[in-house]
mmCIF file of C-alpha atoms in Angstrom:
data_model
loop_
_atom_site.group_PDB
_atom_site.id
_atom_site.type_symbol
_atom_site.label_atom_id
_atom_site.label_comp_id
_atom_site.label_asym_id
_atom_site.label_seq_id
_atom_site.Cartn_x
_atom_site.Cartn_y
_atom_site.Cartn_z
ATOM 1 C CA MET M 1 -9.323 -2.361 24.871
ATOM 2 C CA LEU M 2 -8.227 -0.548 21.185
ATOM 3 C CA GLU M 3 -6.266 1.745 23.442
ATOM 4 C CA TRP M 4 -4.783 -0.495 26.629
ATOM 5 C CA GLN M 5 -0.967 -1.300 26.064
ATOM 6 C CA LEU M 6 -1.710 -4.510 27.055
ATOM 7 C CA MET M 7 -4.366 -5.354 24.979
ATOM 8 C CA GLN M 8 -4.439 -3.092 21.459
ATOM 9 C CA GLY M 9 -1.805 -5.189 19.664
ATOM 10 C CA SER M 10 -3.856 -7.851 19.933
ATOM 11 C CA PHE M 11 -7.108 -5.831 17.381
ATOM 12 C CA SER M 12 -4.979 -3.560 15.448
ATOM 13 C CA SER M 13 -1.152 -3.156 13.985
ATOM 14 C CA THR M 14 1.190 -0.505 14.342
ATOM 15 C CA ASP M 15 1.750 1.049 11.597
ATOM 16 C CA MET M 16 -2.492 1.381 10.988
ATOM 17 C CA ARG M 17 -2.083 2.638 14.753
ATOM 18 C CA ARG M 18 0.119 4.810 13.724
ATOM 19 C CA ILE M 19 -2.262 6.087 10.781
ATOM 20 C CA TRP M 20 -5.527 6.742 13.461
ATOM 21 C CA SER M 21 -3.270 8.208 16.282
ATOM 22 C CA GLU M 22 -4.966 11.172 18.058
ATOM 23 C CA SER M 23 -1.412 12.543 17.107
ATOM 24 C CA SER M 24 -1.349 12.057 13.393
ATOM 25 C CA THR M 25 -5.276 12.889 12.376
ATOM 26 C CA ILE M 26 -4.514 16.373 13.664
ATOM 27 C CA SER M 27 -1.475 16.700 11.686
ATOM 28 C CA ALA M 28 -3.822 15.673 8.785
ATOM 29 C CA TRP M 29 -6.400 18.828 9.622
ATOM 30 C CA ILE M 30 -2.815 21.112 9.969
ATOM 31 C CA LYS M 31 -2.128 19.696 6.493
ATOM 32 C CA VAL M 32 -4.552 20.176 4.974
ATOM 33 C CA GLU M 33 -5.207 23.812 5.506
ATOM 34 C CA GLN M 34 -1.760 24.393 4.706
ATOM 35 C CA THR M 35 -2.678 22.324 0.991
ATOM 36 C CA LEU M 36 -5.752 24.404 1.104
ATOM 37 C CA ALA M 37 -3.899 27.806 1.038
ATOM 38 C CA ARG M 38 -0.842 26.688 -0.729
ATOM 39 C CA VAL M 39 -3.355 25.856 -3.543
ATOM 40 C CA GLN M 40 -5.921 29.262 -3.311
ATOM 41 C CA SER M 41 -2.359 31.263 -3.491
ATOM 42 C CA ASP M 42 -1.228 29.682 -6.469
ATOM 43 C CA ALA M 43 -5.092 30.854 -7.554
ATOM 44 C CA GLY M 44 -3.972 34.611 -6.990
ATOM 45 C CA LEU M 45 -6.955 34.300 -4.210
ATOM 46 C CA VAL M 46 -4.517 34.399 -0.580
ATOM 47 C CA PRO M 47 -0.676 36.059 -0.443
ATOM 48 C CA ASN M 48 2.159 33.806 0.265
ATOM 49 C CA GLU M 49 2.854 35.262 3.605
ATOM 50 C CA ALA M 50 0.227 34.156 4.574
ATOM 51 C CA VAL M 51 1.187 30.185 3.514
ATOM 52 C CA ALA M 52 5.144 31.131 4.289
ATOM 53 C CA ALA M 53 2.947 31.536 7.659
ATOM 54 C CA LEU M 54 0.911 28.475 8.011
ATOM 55 C CA ASP M 55 4.058 26.258 6.740
ATOM 56 C CA GLY M 56 5.344 27.305 9.847
ATOM 57 C CA PHE M 57 2.716 25.741 12.469
ATOM 58 C CA CYS M 58 2.767 21.485 13.205
ATOM 59 C CA ILE M 59 1.380 19.704 15.636
ATOM 60 C CA GLY M 60 4.117 20.088 18.091
ATOM 61 C CA LYS M 61 2.763 24.175 18.633
ATOM 62 C CA LEU M 62 -0.542 23.707 19.212
ATOM 63 C CA ASP M 63 -2.256 23.911 22.420
ATOM 64 C CA GLN M 64 -3.888 20.554 22.928
ATOM 65 C CA GLU M 65 -5.815 21.629 26.236
ATOM 66 C CA ARG M 66 -7.343 23.881 24.552
ATOM 67 C CA LEU M 67 -8.023 22.624 21.508
ATOM 68 C CA ARG M 68 -10.191 20.136 23.860
ATOM 69 C CA GLN M 69 -11.668 22.873 25.596
ATOM 70 C CA ASP M 70 -12.695 24.580 22.430
ATOM 71 C CA MET M 71 -13.795 20.651 21.349
ATOM 72 C CA GLY M 72 -16.312 20.137 23.997
ATOM 73 C CA LEU M 73 -17.421 23.770 23.664
ATOM 74 C CA VAL M 74 -18.595 24.190 20.322
ATOM 75 C CA GLY M 75 -18.688 20.637 19.124
ATOM 76 C CA ARG M 76 -16.158 20.505 16.094
ATOM 77 C CA PRO M 77 -12.025 20.892 16.093
ATOM 78 C CA ILE M 78 -11.474 22.412 13.664
ATOM 79 C CA VAL M 79 -13.161 25.924 15.004
ATOM 80 C CA GLY M 80 -10.286 25.850 17.656
ATOM 81 C CA LEU M 81 -8.536 24.818 15.471
ATOM 82 C CA VAL M 82 -8.482 27.802 12.528
ATOM 83 C CA ARG M 83 -8.578 29.872 15.527
ATOM 84 C CA GLN M 84 -4.866 29.282 16.907
ATOM 85 C CA LEU M 85 -3.859 28.864 13.179
ATOM 86 C CA ARG M 86 -5.181 32.583 12.736
ATOM 87 C CA GLU M 87 -2.975 33.579 16.344
ATOM 88 C CA HIS M 88 0.281 31.827 14.637
ATOM 89 C CA VAL M 89 -0.432 33.886 11.117
ATOM 90 C CA GLY M 90 -1.324 36.584 12.527
ATOM 91 C CA LYS M 91 -3.696 39.529 12.458
ATOM 92 C CA ASP M 92 -3.063 39.902 9.024
ATOM 93 C CA LEU M 93 -3.009 37.468 7.773
ATOM 94 C CA ALA M 94 -5.654 35.550 9.615
ATOM 95 C CA LYS M 95 -8.558 35.690 7.640
ATOM 96 C CA PHE M 96 -6.547 34.201 4.722
ATOM 97 C CA VAL M 97 -6.405 30.996 7.085
ATOM 98 C CA HIS M 98 -8.922 27.965 6.550
ATOM 99 C CA PHE M 99 -9.936 31.119 3.599
ATOM 100 C CA LYS M 100 -13.788 30.332 1.591
ATOM 101 C CA SER M 101 -13.796 26.926 3.589
ATOM 102 C CA THR M 102 -15.092 24.920 5.891
ATOM 103 C CA THR M 103 -14.822 21.996 9.101
ATOM 104 C CA GLN M 104 -16.371 19.173 6.769
ATOM 105 C CA ASP M 105 -13.837 20.105 3.877
ATOM 106 C CA ILE M 106 -10.675 19.858 6.285
ATOM 107 C CA MET M 107 -11.778 16.804 7.892
ATOM 108 C CA ASP M 108 -13.566 15.103 5.323
ATOM 109 C CA THR M 109 -10.318 15.754 2.754
ATOM 110 C CA ALA M 110 -7.916 14.286 6.118
ATOM 111 C CA LEU M 111 -9.928 11.669 6.079
ATOM 112 C CA ALA M 112 -9.583 10.751 2.592
ATOM 113 C CA VAL M 113 -5.731 11.200 2.802
ATOM 114 C CA GLN M 114 -5.879 9.135 5.854
ATOM 115 C CA MET M 115 -8.345 5.917 4.014
ATOM 116 C CA LYS M 116 -5.919 6.426 1.870
ATOM 117 C CA LEU M 117 -3.021 5.131 3.578
ATOM 118 C CA GLY M 118 -4.247 2.665 5.553
ATOM 119 C CA LEU M 119 -5.760 1.119 2.329
ATOM 120 C CA ALA M 120 -2.177 1.043 1.222
ATOM 121 C CA THR M 121 -0.673 -0.436 4.510
ATOM 122 C CA ALA M 122 -3.762 -3.383 4.289
ATOM 123 C CA LEU M 123 -2.954 -3.693 0.930
ATOM 124 C CA SER M 124 0.747 -4.338 1.409
ATOM 125 C CA ASP M 125 -0.448 -7.550 4.155
ATOM 126 C CA LEU M 126 -3.536 -8.563 2.076
ATOM 127 C CA ASP M 127 -0.817 -9.682 -0.393
ATOM 128 C CA GLN M 128 1.154 -11.105 2.128
ATOM 129 C CA LEU M 129 -1.047 -13.368 2.981
ATOM 130 C CA VAL M 130 -2.013 -14.483 -0.378
ATOM 131 C CA SER M 131 1.869 -14.718 -0.548
ATOM 132 C CA SER M 132 2.356 -17.124 1.922
ATOM 133 C CA LEU M 133 -1.211 -19.326 0.273
ATOM 134 C CA THR M 134 1.392 -19.198 -3.212
ATOM 135 C CA GLY M 135 3.896 -21.061 -0.230
ATOM 136 C CA LEU M 136 1.612 -23.706 0.902
ATOM 137 C CA ILE M 137 -0.110 -24.879 -2.545
ATOM 138 C CA GLU M 138 3.873 -24.783 -4.223
ATOM 139 C CA ALA M 139 4.711 -27.201 -1.054
ATOM 140 C CA HIS M 140 1.649 -29.428 -0.655
ATOM 141 C CA PRO M 141 0.681 -29.874 -4.842
ATOM 142 C CA GLU M 142 -0.169 -33.370 -4.753
ATOM 143 C CA THR M 143 -1.391 -33.667 -0.796
ATOM 144 C CA ARG M 144 -4.518 -35.480 -0.164
ATOM 145 C CA MET M 145 -7.664 -35.359 1.788
ATOM 146 C CA ILE M 146 -10.614 -35.704 2.986
ATOM 147 C CA GLY M 147 -13.559 -33.352 1.751
ATOM 148 C CA ARG M 148 -16.186 -31.923 4.211
ATOM 149 C CA THR M 149 -19.425 -31.067 3.381
ATOM 150 C CA ASN M 150 -22.288 -30.441 5.750
ATOM 151 C CA GLY M 151 -19.812 -31.093 8.725
ATOM 152 C CA GLN M 152 -19.488 -34.439 7.102
ATOM 153 C CA HIS M 153 -16.813 -36.079 5.574
ATOM 154 C CA ALA M 154 -17.083 -36.406 1.820
ATOM 155 C CA ILE M 155 -14.725 -37.292 -0.741
ATOM 156 C CA PRO M 156 -11.443 -37.214 -1.181
ATOM 157 C CA MET M 157 -9.329 -33.756 -2.425
ATOM 158 C CA LEU M 158 -5.967 -32.091 -2.838
ATOM 159 C CA LEU M 159 -5.296 -30.330 0.288
ATOM 160 C CA ARG M 160 -3.751 -27.325 -2.977
ATOM 161 C CA THR M 161 -7.779 -26.891 -3.983
ATOM 162 C CA LYS M 162 -8.519 -25.260 -1.011
ATOM 163 C CA PHE M 163 -5.896 -23.000 -0.845
ATOM 164 C CA GLU M 164 -6.491 -21.898 -3.844
ATOM 165 C CA VAL M 165 -9.677 -21.265 -3.212
ATOM 166 C CA TRP M 166 -8.721 -19.149 0.162
ATOM 167 C CA ARG M 167 -6.323 -17.667 -2.778
ATOM 168 C CA ALA M 168 -8.878 -16.815 -4.792
ATOM 169 C CA GLU M 169 -11.000 -15.274 -2.918
ATOM 170 C CA LEU M 170 -8.627 -12.869 -0.696
ATOM 171 C CA LEU M 171 -7.386 -11.765 -4.757
ATOM 172 C CA ARG M 172 -11.302 -10.818 -5.402
ATOM 173 C CA ARG M 173 -11.418 -8.813 -1.874
ATOM 174 C CA ARG M 174 -7.523 -6.860 -3.379
ATOM 175 C CA GLU M 175 -9.647 -6.419 -6.934
ATOM 176 C CA VAL M 176 -13.199 -4.896 -4.065
ATOM 177 C CA ILE M 177 -11.322 -2.773 -2.064
ATOM 178 C CA THR M 178 -8.825 -1.329 -4.909
ATOM 179 C CA GLU M 179 -12.284 -0.479 -6.996
ATOM 180 C CA ALA M 180 -13.717 1.521 -3.761
ATOM 181 C CA GLU M 181 -10.402 3.300 -3.171
ATOM 182 C CA ARG M 182 -10.699 4.590 -6.256
ATOM 183 C CA ARG M 183 -14.417 5.591 -5.361
ATOM 184 C CA GLY M 184 -14.259 6.764 -1.941
ATOM 185 C CA VAL M 185 -10.850 8.214 -1.683
ATOM 186 C CA LEU M 186 -11.652 11.719 -2.568
ATOM 187 C CA VAL M 187 -11.179 16.056 -1.939
ATOM 188 C CA GLN M 188 -13.478 17.557 -0.448
ATOM 189 C CA VAL M 189 -13.453 21.320 -1.168
ATOM 190 C CA GLY M 190 -17.226 23.082 -1.518
ATOM 191 C CA GLY M 191 -16.913 25.490 1.049
ATOM 192 C CA PRO M 192 -20.643 25.922 3.568
ATOM 193 C CA LEU M 193 -23.105 23.422 1.270
ATOM 194 C CA GLY M 194 -20.217 22.667 -0.788
ATOM 195 C CA ASP M 195 -21.699 23.404 -4.192
ATOM 196 C CA LEU M 196 -18.736 25.787 -4.243
ATOM 197 C CA SER M 197 -20.607 29.406 -4.284
ATOM 198 C CA ASN M 198 -18.474 31.658 -2.073
ATOM 199 C CA TYR M 199 -15.988 31.519 -4.880
ATOM 200 C CA GLU M 200 -16.267 33.169 -8.273
ATOM 201 C CA ASN M 201 -14.808 33.279 -11.759
ATOM 202 C CA GLY M 202 -14.723 28.988 -11.042
ATOM 203 C CA LYS M 203 -11.197 30.014 -8.636
ATOM 204 C CA GLY M 204 -13.088 27.452 -6.748
ATOM 205 C CA ALA M 205 -13.069 24.608 -9.094
ATOM 206 C CA GLU M 206 -9.837 25.031 -9.585
ATOM 207 C CA VAL M 207 -8.978 25.172 -6.218
ATOM 208 C CA LYS M 208 -10.554 21.272 -6.374
ATOM 209 C CA ALA M 209 -8.460 20.474 -8.425
ATOM 210 C CA GLY M 210 -5.321 21.293 -6.887
ATOM 211 C CA MET M 211 -5.958 20.085 -3.899
ATOM 212 C CA ALA M 212 -6.868 16.059 -5.085
ATOM 213 C CA GLU M 213 -3.499 17.048 -7.354
ATOM 214 C CA ALA M 214 -1.391 17.879 -4.212
ATOM 215 C CA LEU M 215 -2.657 14.994 -2.136
ATOM 216 C CA GLY M 216 -3.112 12.839 -4.456
ATOM 217 C CA LEU M 217 -6.901 12.567 -4.255
ATOM 218 C CA ASN M 218 -9.617 11.975 -6.807
ATOM 219 C CA ALA M 219 -12.533 14.064 -6.453
ATOM 220 C CA ALA M 220 -16.442 13.498 -7.258
ATOM 221 C CA GLU M 221 -18.648 16.117 -8.870
ATOM 222 C CA PRO M 222 -20.340 18.376 -7.336
ATOM 223 C CA HIS M 223 -19.634 17.587 -4.219
ATOM 224 C CA TRP M 224 -20.019 14.506 -1.471
ATOM 225 C CA GLN M 225 -20.199 16.324 1.858
ATOM 226 C CA ASN M 226 -23.730 14.078 2.111
ATOM 227 C CA ALA M 227 -23.646 11.552 0.078
ATOM 228 C CA ARG M 228 -21.111 8.967 2.041
ATOM 229 C CA ASP M 229 -20.979 6.357 -0.440
ATOM 230 C CA GLY M 230 -17.469 6.598 -1.058
ATOM 231 C CA VAL M 231 -16.635 6.032 2.278
ATOM 232 C CA ALA M 232 -19.574 3.277 3.053
ATOM 233 C CA ASP M 233 -17.190 1.309 -0.591
ATOM 234 C CA ILE M 234 -14.465 1.561 1.471
ATOM 235 C CA ALA M 235 -15.559 0.589 4.611
ATOM 236 C CA SER M 236 -18.036 -2.652 3.341
ATOM 237 C CA ALA M 237 -15.068 -3.492 1.264
ATOM 238 C CA LEU M 238 -12.595 -3.978 4.593
ATOM 239 C CA GLY M 239 -15.832 -5.743 6.473
ATOM 240 C CA GLY M 240 -15.866 -8.272 3.080
ATOM 241 C CA LEU M 241 -11.812 -8.483 3.412
ATOM 242 C CA CYS M 242 -12.170 -9.453 7.049
ATOM 243 C CA ALA M 243 -15.405 -11.842 6.693
ATOM 244 C CA SER M 244 -12.948 -13.717 4.283
ATOM 245 C CA ILE M 245 -9.829 -13.694 6.925
ATOM 246 C CA CYS M 246 -12.691 -15.063 9.291
ATOM 247 C CA LYS M 247 -13.855 -17.863 7.352
ATOM 248 C CA ILE M 248 -10.479 -18.829 6.371
ATOM 249 C CA ALA M 249 -8.998 -18.624 10.148
ATOM 250 C CA HIS M 250 -12.463 -20.779 11.737
ATOM 251 C CA ASN M 251 -11.795 -23.645 9.182
ATOM 252 C CA ILE M 252 -8.457 -23.949 10.595
ATOM 253 C CA ASN M 253 -8.998 -23.562 14.334
ATOM 254 C CA LEU M 254 -11.487 -26.413 12.881
ATOM 255 C CA LEU M 255 -8.242 -28.581 11.017
ATOM 256 C CA SER M 256 -6.473 -28.303 14.192
ATOM 257 C CA SER M 257 -9.095 -29.513 16.447
ATOM 258 C CA SER M 258 -8.356 -33.026 18.384
ATOM 259 C CA ASP M 259 -10.203 -34.839 16.999
ATOM 260 C CA ILE M 260 -9.035 -34.075 12.867
ATOM 261 C CA GLY M 261 -5.547 -32.823 13.777
ATOM 262 C CA GLU M 262 -4.938 -32.486 10.439
ATOM 263 C CA ILE M 263 -3.377 -29.079 10.567
ATOM 264 C CA CYS M 264 -1.386 -26.813 13.608
ATOM 265 C CA GLU M 265 0.436 -24.222 14.337
ATOM 266 C CA CYS M 266 4.068 -24.480 15.140
ATOM 267 C CA HIS M 267 4.721 -25.201 18.934
ATOM 268 C CA GLU M 268 6.384 -22.569 20.901
ATOM 269 C CA ASN M 269 7.259 -22.767 24.532
ATOM 270 C CA GLY M 270 3.863 -22.095 26.299
ATOM 271 C CA LYS M 271 2.378 -20.872 22.631
ATOM 272 C CA GLY M 272 -1.188 -21.136 23.322
ATOM 273 C CA ALA M 273 -0.950 -22.463 27.152
ATOM 274 C CA SER M 274 -3.803 -23.011 29.212
ATOM 275 C CA SER M 275 -4.202 -21.470 32.728
ATOM 276 C CA SER M 276 -5.397 -24.821 34.133
ATOM 277 C CA MET M 277 -5.138 -27.626 31.248
ATOM 278 C CA HIS M 278 -1.315 -28.047 31.261
ATOM 279 C CA HIS M 279 -1.333 -30.489 27.746
ATOM 280 C CA LYS M 280 -3.041 -28.073 26.091
ATOM 281 C CA ARG M 281 -1.154 -26.308 23.470
ATOM 282 C CA ASN M 282 -4.525 -23.792 21.861
ATOM 283 C CA GLN M 283 -4.651 -22.921 18.422
ATOM 284 C CA ARG M 284 -4.061 -18.739 19.243
ATOM 285 C CA THR M 285 -3.403 -17.616 16.015
ATOM 286 C CA SER M 286 -6.570 -18.722 13.951
ATOM 287 C CA GLU M 287 -8.524 -18.283 17.096
ATOM 288 C CA PHE M 288 -7.862 -14.232 17.022
ATOM 289 C CA ALA M 289 -7.937 -13.616 13.192
ATOM 290 C CA GLU M 290 -11.154 -15.216 13.616
ATOM 291 C CA ALA M 291 -12.311 -13.562 16.350
ATOM 292 C CA VAL M 292 -10.884 -9.341 15.754
ATOM 293 C CA ALA M 293 -12.041 -10.514 11.574
ATOM 294 C CA ARG M 294 -15.113 -11.169 12.514
ATOM 295 C CA LEU M 295 -15.498 -7.955 14.553
ATOM 296 C CA GLY M 296 -14.202 -6.169 11.711
ATOM 297 C CA ARG M 297 -16.560 -6.991 9.744
ATOM 298 C CA GLN M 298 -19.737 -6.266 12.179
ATOM 299 C CA ARG M 299 -18.624 -2.798 12.965
ATOM 300 C CA SER M 300 -18.193 -2.105 9.169
ATOM 301 C CA GLU M 301 -22.157 -3.234 8.677
ATOM 302 C CA GLN M 302 -22.408 -0.057 10.503
ATOM 303 C CA ILE M 303 -21.398 2.296 7.573
ATOM 304 C CA GLY M 304 -24.549 1.835 6.514
ATOM 305 C CA GLU M 305 -26.528 3.131 8.992
ATOM 306 C CA LEU M 306 -24.672 6.549 8.232
ATOM 307 C CA THR M 307 -25.368 7.782 4.976
ATOM 308 C CA LEU M 308 -28.308 8.284 5.688
ATOM 309 C CA HIS M 309 -27.591 12.401 5.834
ATOM 310 C CA GLN M 310 -30.651 14.634 5.428
ATOM 311 C CA HIS M 311 -31.215 17.836 3.805
ATOM 312 C CA GLU M 312 -27.196 18.968 2.857
ATOM 313 C CA ARG M 313 -25.642 17.336 5.401
ATOM 314 C CA SER M 314 -26.465 15.993 9.255
ATOM 315 C CA GLY M 315 -24.394 16.247 11.513
ATOM 316 C CA GLY M 316 -26.387 13.377 13.612
ATOM 317 C CA VAL M 317 -24.333 10.783 11.032
ATOM 318 C CA TRP M 318 -21.491 11.841 9.740
ATOM 319 C CA VAL M 319 -19.643 12.651 13.966
ATOM 320 C CA GLY M 320 -20.659 8.875 13.794
ATOM 321 C CA GLU M 321 -17.963 8.582 11.240
ATOM 322 C CA TRP M 322 -15.182 9.807 13.383
ATOM 323 C CA VAL M 323 -15.509 6.684 15.740
ATOM 324 C CA VAL M 324 -16.435 3.816 12.588
ATOM 325 C CA VAL M 325 -14.075 3.971 9.868
ATOM 326 C CA PRO M 326 -11.109 4.152 12.353
ATOM 327 C CA GLU M 327 -12.308 1.041 13.835
ATOM 328 C CA ILE M 328 -12.909 -0.769 11.367
ATOM 329 C CA PHE M 329 -9.338 0.138 9.368
ATOM 330 C CA LEU M 330 -7.541 -0.363 13.415
ATOM 331 C CA LEU M 331 -9.758 -4.213 13.260
ATOM 332 C CA THR M 332 -9.101 -4.986 9.805
ATOM 333 C CA SER M 333 -5.486 -4.142 10.295
ATOM 334 C CA GLY M 334 -5.465 -6.665 13.725
ATOM 335 C CA ALA M 335 -7.643 -9.616 11.534
ATOM 336 C CA LEU M 336 -4.869 -9.214 8.894
ATOM 337 C CA SER M 337 -2.118 -9.539 11.231
ATOM 338 C CA TRP M 338 -2.981 -12.009 12.854
ATOM 339 C CA ALA M 339 -3.597 -13.923 9.485
ATOM 340 C CA MET M 340 -0.769 -13.163 8.179
ATOM 341 C CA ARG M 341 1.210 -14.783 11.257
ATOM 342 C CA MET M 342 -1.505 -17.797 11.322
ATOM 343 C CA LEU M 343 -0.258 -19.284 7.523
ATOM 344 C CA ALA M 344 3.125 -18.676 8.122
ATOM 345 C CA ASP M 345 3.510 -20.986 11.190
ATOM 346 C CA LEU M 346 1.222 -23.745 9.307
ATOM 347 C CA THR M 347 1.956 -27.195 9.870
ATOM 348 C CA VAL M 348 0.406 -29.854 8.155
ATOM 349 C CA ASN M 349 0.118 -33.173 9.364
ATOM 350 C CA GLU M 350 -0.412 -35.223 5.936
ATOM 351 C CA VAL M 351 -0.009 -38.686 8.400
ATOM 352 C CA ARG M 352 -3.126 -37.669 9.985
ATOM 353 C CA MET M 353 -4.721 -36.279 6.371
ATOM 354 C CA ALA M 354 -3.680 -40.460 4.695
ATOM 355 C CA GLU M 355 -5.396 -41.240 7.766
ATOM 356 C CA LYS M 356 -8.990 -39.527 7.054
ATOM 357 C CA ILE M 357 -8.668 -41.065 3.598
ATOM 358 C CA ALA M 358 -8.020 -44.847 4.585
#
């Protein structure tokens, strides 16, 4: 469903799909391989000729059908990619491609690059949500409505208080995401066991630091091949954001019901139409914001299972990340997209609010 031309726009944003597309992911692997060679060259480990030759490669030169066949045989995509990269640079320079590296180094570092881009996109959208709520607060400084607790009328309250609570919650979600990014957007340079044992004379630490700087990533010591808490922090932070969006959207949908009718989406011909009940104007943005955010939150809960690595590395859980992490980002972007539309289209019926208080 996330890939259907008909439906994908309902579950994810164009920008986030671009970040996590197959083409972008493979390009990220290539970029990491090229950056590794460049940094190793700076450390005196790889000749400049190898760097120049490797920089001439791009996804347009990749035989993707061959890569798929290699993936089906090996179970890891980097083996086939490296084979094609080595053929591209030629026999004399081939040994300097993927030099002293391992598959997880490349894929984890590329994942960190993609997560950084995805978080920047999500935070930008979140800032727009906060801005919309600020606008609603300023537009309704004294509007009063009936408060509701346990599904029952309580006492009158300011509408702005409801919006202020939502805004404060989203700002806290922003802080959590920013902190998770610091802990989870990490370079992975370590070789077969992550411990840089295939480097000599401190060159491994130099390459690791150089890769982090070149790609704008942080670093963890000694490594995080089997320590997935950083990825889990990011996934959980996005799940928390989805939970907040789900709650807000659900409440807006409730307030939009025929029985309450205190808030509604701006009307547009055909918007929210029913195929059988032509009098209805269904609240589609809050409906989709709730649904997609609910999916994002549920998907994020799977990340805990994928932190349970055995020994130094465990493919049985690592492979699961390949599906779960991108989908969390995609669903979060969809929830944010609907929530932005929801708040931008919100109409407050002050007359109905006053009637409930009277």
